[in-house]
Amino acid sequence: MKTTVGFLVLCLVPISASAQTGSTGTSGSQISDADLDPTRNIASPELESGTHRPLPEQYIWTREDAISEKPNINGSWTSEGNTHLDPHYFRRSFTLSTVPYAATMYVAGPGAATVYLNGKRVAHYQNSMEVNIGARVVAIDVSGGLKRGENLVAIEAIRGPEVGSSGNSRREVQLTAGRVMAVKIVPAAPGMNETPLLISDAQWKTAEKAGSGWEGPGFDDSGWEAADSLGGIESSMEFYQWNGDGGMYAWPGYDGISPFLARFELAPVALLHMYSGAGTLENTESLITPNRAAEFAVSAGTGHVLPATEPQIMLDFGREVNGRVEFESDSDQAADVNLRYGESEAEALNEPYLGNTPVHVAPHATAYGPKGAFRYALLQFERGTNVRFRSIRLDGIYYPVKYQGFFRSSDEKLNRMWMVGAYTAHLCMQDDVWDAPKRDRGRWMGDLDVSGRTIEDVFDDHFLMEETLDRLIGEGPITHHVDGIAGYSAFWITGETEYYRHTGSRRHLESVHERLIQLMHYMETELDDRKLYSNTSKSFPFVDWSPELEADTPELRRATQLEYYDGFRDGIYLLRELGDTENADLFEKSAGELKAAAQKYLLDSSGSFGTRWQTNAYAVLSDVAGPAQYDAIWRNSLSTVGHIKYNALIITPYYNYYVISAMAKMGHRAEALDWIRQYWGGMIDEGATSFWEGYDPAWYKQDFHAALQADDSSGYQASLAHGWSSGVTPWLMEQILGIQPRGPGFSDVDIRPDLIDLGWVQGGEPTPRGMLKVEIRKENGYKTTVDLPPGTIARISLPVSTAGAPVTVNGEKQNGETTENGSRVIIVLKTAGHFELLSH
């Protein structure tokens, strides 16, 4: 019997410049803001629920080794290492009335397995456990092994590769731990999908130990337990997290896409690294512009073809995308293609995060590569003679949502940053709001605290935000930190607060009421007798990927204390909104003790909270530090932002959002904008079409992706589309347009437009009451225009040249409240409408 492995460890041959024998198309760097997101103008998305029926086969395992219904989360990343490697035994009988001409058995999940059919061994395999892709598929030709009447499949399996998870659901943790198996037999050749003859389900028999002859038809398995089933392999979005189903692309008929997502087609904009090697490439231009009269065709050559001489071509989609490469065959011949994704060209050539993924394209069939995020896809044709393709393109996967918020100004680069930030967040809106669509493809609360602001400012999404917030905190009672990180518990509260202020969703707030109280009580257990955060639970220590902030150090504990206070302060606000004054008063005491302890024990002799940007920024944002301390914090810490060329104490785009927000709060918006132009503008200058997980303007440029540092490492694994890096977009809404909701659902809003050095700016934000629009121009003073939706009370802070200067509202003079040392006047608007405000 012939065995085909769906994931192979092959010799990876870096492609040198000398191998680049051709390229065609146009550079994606010229894609306009309007066209950056290819889904932006899709008027009628086709949802997955309307185009795909979930497959019936189920993930099964032995009951004794299954994950409990409420997994114990001790850290931010569930990892079992070299444990749970004992064999597990499975049996299933089934009856056939006729024997098909061809039949293929598919097994997914186990890292190693021996497979028997009717007592005869038909396959034995062992996959590498050192991969970033879970649930790999093995295809076994069983055409000659089936018979009429009763048949028996018996499998000895060892768990598969562990891709890791910070999840708190059984399905999510068990799949990513590799403790699953899916099986089906299809009456067709490999790569073809037909109604299965047998599937994995709860009717299989399982055992942890097996006696002699266990694999044979005559063995008595009446003492074996029924299999533990997690449900259908496409029955829950929990199966699509953390690349846990990454290898399932080779499973016939599998999509692995949540029913609320949609798909789109996108052809490459350019072809790179075209190399015919020992074979031929014909009509390559039809990959960009399909031409049925001259379809793309490839021959890999005859006989044994060395990897270095395989025909190859690289597709460039012009921007970061999420989805999978689709191969549509128009040939009587099968093809085998080795596929390498890259967010950068260098990643695809040298060290793709998902590795070298083989794709078998059956004759006249459609096949897919793995789901992931990439811009480039390198195709190396291993086998096939004169294979024609109708198309090879992106099968994009996206969350259908409309761009509602907008930002435009006299600075085109700032406009580009806003759009790239919005697109970055949209890329992360998949099967819940993820940190990134390449790595980790999972829910992280710190990431959501930033990307959630972008999502609400631009898209006004409710469904996916609520799904993500709910699954992050998990079911009650709460007995662990969110994502296993103490600071992320605080950020869950601040994230819920931001969501409530943006949407006014009391229904969702009420649904988390009890869990909010439980979480805050759990957070209190981390405080010592001085009311300082002391990490008694030994949770994963993390504030930022930066020295002393990713280990259990005094600096990390100091920063976490400040995050804690902010979480408690927002939690008290939410409890009062719920009318729960008893618990609000109780936690008010804890919050006061947290703040007092920070001032007493964590403030240094110079009047700041040390010198680190992250720590001092959060002291300002949380209001642990008051205005009287701003000068010391600026002098000792934040004044150096943007002025250290080679900074060993790196800061990610994630915490940079809090830094620029703190700088604005302290009255240093011009300095913050200068840093934005260096930092996020630096990524734009280097060709970013989405914002990167880690960055510093001084890092090495020649192979920029290899030089990026993030996630306690450096190199190509760094994500080039990370939601926590989208913070420039909400900052421009909050600090340039000046829109900041204060009451639930924008019932109260502060509007403080600030041109800084811009000539004009205009934009709008979606609210539950309608669009709120702001425009300000410098014309004989300042002309500010506001469109206010019904039911919103707005405090508008206008710039003036002298204290107490009057302003006009729709032509009528009004006196307002003087603020900011006489440089601004506050006017209160209580009715909906269009307002033109002039100030001098």
Steps between C-alpha positions, in 0.01 A plus 500: 500500500624851412503766773496873424589737784322836501789681665858413411829621638693580184837649427440874488712656227537880536456664162787723403476805277655297219190280492272795430463457128190711460229716651189673377220719634503817705622575849238484773658799675295727271162368623284795604335544837161429343621170352721387788228281651374288208173430683410862566263541206336156503133594519349153543736261677431128469518357849659163564168386650339535157769329296635215713345220705714396799655157463356216713825340615591567862812550708530207741743381768510270799292608797777441751736740322243766409518858628255589777199715423662797680876485435734619773687802363819550699683721254442697184597213272379143551796271434544134583851453362603136465200364691192302400703303245359158582316311224121497483293236326194537277272254319197534275303247298293596196315321221524544123248366249734572208874558476608821324759494223714753689503592868708729718516509879582832666637523852559838667633595841743237629870572476563129451267215414484143380187430298341159440221409262336160549796387710769603249734792556443758225705790634744611764618859524667745734489875450741756635369655821699820447255691285269802517210319340261259672283202397693392195335260257623166371337347190515119463405312184274215617355409160602136531424451868121538520253215459127444478338448836660592830830691509714609794731798547741486796743779585780538753557875540728735693392859544594755238712814508411756762460848355408649839210710621400754762139392463265395776264269311530124478476482120765766449749360749459135401542566126805722545650240735481248215272264693250444220448273201273524197451218251304445182506263203400652166415289190734700276863558414708735723390863485143424388203554729205262506244387760708305754463130566617542861554794732636552849227545759397392851427146379869416480640283780812616688748374757817617673641146498441229242538123520646266244317500167325832572537601134314196362133440417467217753608707803237552772482877564182489709701620800630806315347843562315705242715775354489847650372732226563873486241537226519558126833627369324813369244533781672770708724800450704364791653254253632787284717669765879508534571316171364190670330394176783628281567163336136428422530675163586154358168353625259472205207736533640684801465878525541565874333841470241637742149537352499879550815552290506550124740425215631694202727440204816697430750452221867586555616844390851381413699183436853466638779241502376321189731209430430211263779278636483149355149562365296775336271788596255622236251788481599636842326830433162322516552466877453878523238532225325163446491391137311179418659494155850502647487348848801482727673165451795336668709190454723397786724288281543128459646252745637610835509880528730653759344771719747756363380434142126497561311762299388779726314828505421749775163675520489852645153611608614857555406527865463282809202269458329227699379179342652217302636438152246329274606272212237430234614220266393479138710195426473123477825482695551538875754740640699520823599847608715613791357824635684756712322806640674820602382828642824626352676379187795390713280294732355304207847437358688420819291398801121496455318488832278209391793323339491327164139383453433243226177527301367215285283627214289220355395512132221754431470568872544800726758480779605743770807582700482564875318800643731780602612858448751587232577728211721262304449136406787302348387200293746222423362236262627161608299269271279533193535512123325767295265579789264785411337725759193712447624714785735516795385781724413607850188358659469783747324466836358810669249630750238700309476840660469852362754778535297771675755710686735712292793738532649741247749780547748721318771239575470212250735277698284536812198407288687190383588407859134527600394272216778246556406485868135443412590227249731337755214473748267366232750228410487390863119469496469133413374212717477757783730800529851359483837646585606429142390285206844334468617453859346428743153495339354517849338724758729719712344767719789743486478500123123548514532799734662685210343336194156515661523880504591496132213265423241713678631828355496365144248215478268531802496121531298330771479128424867411473607734780248349740591145395866571565455677833270223619734216402804678642358516851347155463228338704463566869609454766816689408804322643782632283622812323386585151751332266690403815645856527417725795511822299269348241236454768517876554489558125192280470324746730629808315412335168147424619473863617611640164254272325218616729582868449507452124189282463294552813424125501345453842390150399861391458607676818229322696611166353849539653393657831569203724820404320626857531457482879669159512792625291556803720494283812752266339722797415493603867663168596818617323555789743734477799453662839619834359238475223767456236469253214714201598413225247396246763337285228828478303320620188690561180691828549437738211458872444687546171766319297777704653775435755370480858139508376477136390628335818394515864709805589437802723444707184234262372324496836505880511341527154245230579399689814409797282306281256320348799388837630366595157309173486351552845404859420317394184347201675351730764356720224335197336358377830346840569352500149341165592362646822720270708605758755582240764780342299605834354552639850686185603744523210533877543690423818734260318558751222590772748748266668656408163553866411633593843742207497627598154568855617663385823716214379547532123575870449871573488685792657491702177122502502438254216430128485852418393619580149321244284259637242245222543473534876480878510254514213262273684543697822366799308220318320376326815501826698724348762722792406326835522575822307737614774728207409495551123808723492713242682371217281568702186845606615613158623338276241266598219698800371744249349233337280615530140847623597685172565633361173613160626269409785584176680182539707278430202130574490243330281230680300261358763629702792593789274128572473489556876816713481366737234167515684676595824708763318180652365336498842800685642472767232780376275295417189754655263776277635268200479418579137870530422558154647204362303658624179828335592351176625183408309617722216825304496307180433311675218831615351623139507198385300261381772147428382408395855677585825763271648515323835832658591696793358766757563604764245869414558477127433678340206330577166656275236308193622256685720281201587792295631593792727159548665486419870181380665362218711835459677680420173593648166461398139239403246256364756426862595155593374465773236130552577444530872188652651685651793696711252193682368499759781588792274147480356308553827762755610425716197129472579550579868768769486479668157126480439478498880202263532484316833176348634440549871150362547360168378435491127624857449228643723775738612805577289803726524614651171839673503622544140867590471673578172846508660690572175231399249313738273170317528348174619160336463357171611216315655420225744203262505288509815179317596323832440643569156821639352690761699709717266768757574695734275743775593689743277729791571323790324518845665520317827342158522186376329364185662203311359317235702212275395346369820259202507183498715525430870864606536628775728834632371763702684699663221840646586598769250841670463511874572782754486410675826331385819125551502479587132142455375410249232210488259272202455301512174563876490402579859756600762534277802718510807635171623707353778867595486742209530861394437647821639279715283600340170160338446130562557245226559158529338224252589260381228188315611300463180558314178590683184767667292711757682759745368722637774747784450774579750791743495 
